[in-house]
XYZ file of C-alpha atoms in Angstrom:
148
model
C 158.022 122.839 87.843
C 156.804 119.796 89.681
C 159.014 116.840 89.747
C 159.269 113.466 91.251
C 162.667 112.425 92.472
C 164.015 109.066 91.424
C 167.299 109.432 93.432
C 168.259 111.135 96.507
C 169.171 114.817 96.026
C 170.888 116.500 99.046
C 168.780 119.393 100.468
C 165.955 118.553 98.098
C 164.408 115.093 99.154
C 164.498 111.415 98.746
C 163.266 109.040 95.874
C 159.548 108.960 95.469
C 159.189 112.761 96.863
C 157.110 115.156 94.838
C 158.980 118.557 94.894
C 158.630 121.919 93.234
C 161.778 123.357 91.770
C 162.648 126.330 89.517
C 162.248 125.408 85.835
C 166.002 125.721 84.863
C 167.206 123.635 87.744
C 164.736 120.784 86.836
C 165.150 120.987 83.078
C 168.939 121.553 82.883
C 170.034 119.607 85.914
C 167.696 117.068 87.692
C 166.104 115.497 84.528
C 169.104 115.021 82.444
C 170.976 113.425 85.138
C 168.079 111.025 85.917
C 167.609 112.332 89.469
C 164.015 113.237 88.767
C 161.097 112.984 86.173
C 158.330 115.162 85.395
C 155.252 114.924 87.426
C 152.249 113.748 85.439
C 149.137 111.789 86.547
C 150.505 108.796 85.050
C 153.799 109.285 86.679
C 152.057 109.791 90.068
C 151.115 105.980 90.024
C 154.904 105.249 89.894
C 155.735 107.006 93.176
C 154.513 104.058 95.113
C 156.790 101.688 93.326
C 159.835 104.073 93.824
C 159.007 104.262 97.578
C 158.846 100.516 98.065
C 162.202 100.098 96.262
C 163.717 102.912 98.617
C 162.188 101.183 101.880
C 163.697 97.856 100.796
C 167.203 99.527 100.634
C 166.860 101.829 103.561
C 167.869 101.290 106.995
C 164.701 101.285 109.014
C 165.289 103.421 112.089
C 167.655 105.310 114.052
C 168.655 102.446 116.382
C 169.536 100.200 113.611
C 171.563 102.939 111.879
C 173.602 103.434 115.120
C 174.162 99.701 115.438
C 175.253 99.595 111.669
C 177.668 102.554 112.219
C 179.267 100.737 115.166
C 179.870 97.774 113.005
C 181.407 99.903 110.173
C 183.596 101.763 112.712
C 185.093 98.688 113.934
C 185.991 97.336 110.485
C 189.396 97.222 108.960
C 188.849 97.594 105.187
C 191.567 96.934 102.786
C 191.603 97.386 99.128
C 194.238 96.139 96.768
C 194.583 97.629 93.460
C 197.226 98.475 90.654
C 199.447 101.344 91.279
C 202.659 102.855 89.953
C 206.050 103.071 91.482
C 205.251 106.380 93.363
C 202.039 104.848 94.761
C 199.710 106.641 92.376
C 196.796 104.384 91.228
C 195.922 103.723 87.739
C 192.404 105.142 87.948
C 190.660 105.848 91.168
C 188.749 103.894 93.886
C 185.040 104.288 93.407
C 182.035 104.072 96.016
C 181.375 100.719 94.507
C 184.796 99.494 95.238
C 184.506 100.519 98.924
C 180.903 99.007 99.251
C 182.330 95.684 98.028
C 185.461 95.965 100.249
C 183.163 96.476 103.319
C 181.121 93.613 102.556
C 184.304 91.556 101.969
C 185.616 92.586 105.510
C 182.616 91.260 107.134
C 180.533 94.488 107.291
C 176.919 95.145 106.280
C 176.009 95.521 102.691
C 176.012 99.242 101.863
C 174.309 101.172 99.187
C 177.114 102.811 97.011
C 174.962 105.916 96.653
C 175.254 106.386 100.421
C 179.135 106.494 100.355
C 180.598 110.119 100.289
C 184.285 110.370 99.080
C 185.477 114.130 99.749
C 188.744 113.825 97.854
C 189.022 111.276 94.915
C 191.253 108.418 96.095
C 194.164 108.238 93.746
C 196.908 107.188 95.778
C 197.850 104.220 97.982
C 197.740 104.908 101.909
C 194.848 105.312 104.440
C 191.859 107.343 103.368
C 188.817 108.306 105.492
C 185.270 107.904 103.766
C 181.836 108.928 105.068
C 178.870 106.812 104.872
C 175.266 108.435 105.468
C 173.289 105.533 107.014
C 170.274 107.727 108.144
C 169.483 111.319 108.018
C 170.822 111.724 111.480
C 173.616 109.015 111.455
C 176.804 109.103 109.536
C 179.699 106.745 110.064
C 183.367 107.012 108.954
C 185.423 104.206 107.589
C 189.167 104.078 107.192
C 189.973 102.512 103.768
C 193.558 101.319 103.454
C 194.635 101.041 99.823
C 197.417 98.841 98.945
C 199.439 98.330 95.663
C 198.896 94.943 94.278
């Protein structure tokens, strides 16, 4: 099955890429979740629009990515949220919350889709989060969650 990716899929490609995948993977996973759309001649024309949007969001080169990684590493990111007596949060911290907190702490504007949370953040304390800035550069951010 030939598909056009609309979102980044690990191990497969970036938005705007045309990929060939097994029928079941495309039909049952990629298309229903909005990660891809079927390739047609009409959809082929949309690839350029998708790539332009990706280029506007993407960090241009490796040097810039390393510079941004240095900025992020030096930040002290704090999030204040509602929590119970034992330090357990009402809900969890999302990637959007972290992107907003990095921006509020004086850091660069991050795309929430590039932030990877290994274990869901559901308690107060210090948590480590990874940000994929470039295919070759990842930065770690320490996020301190406080009860408020």
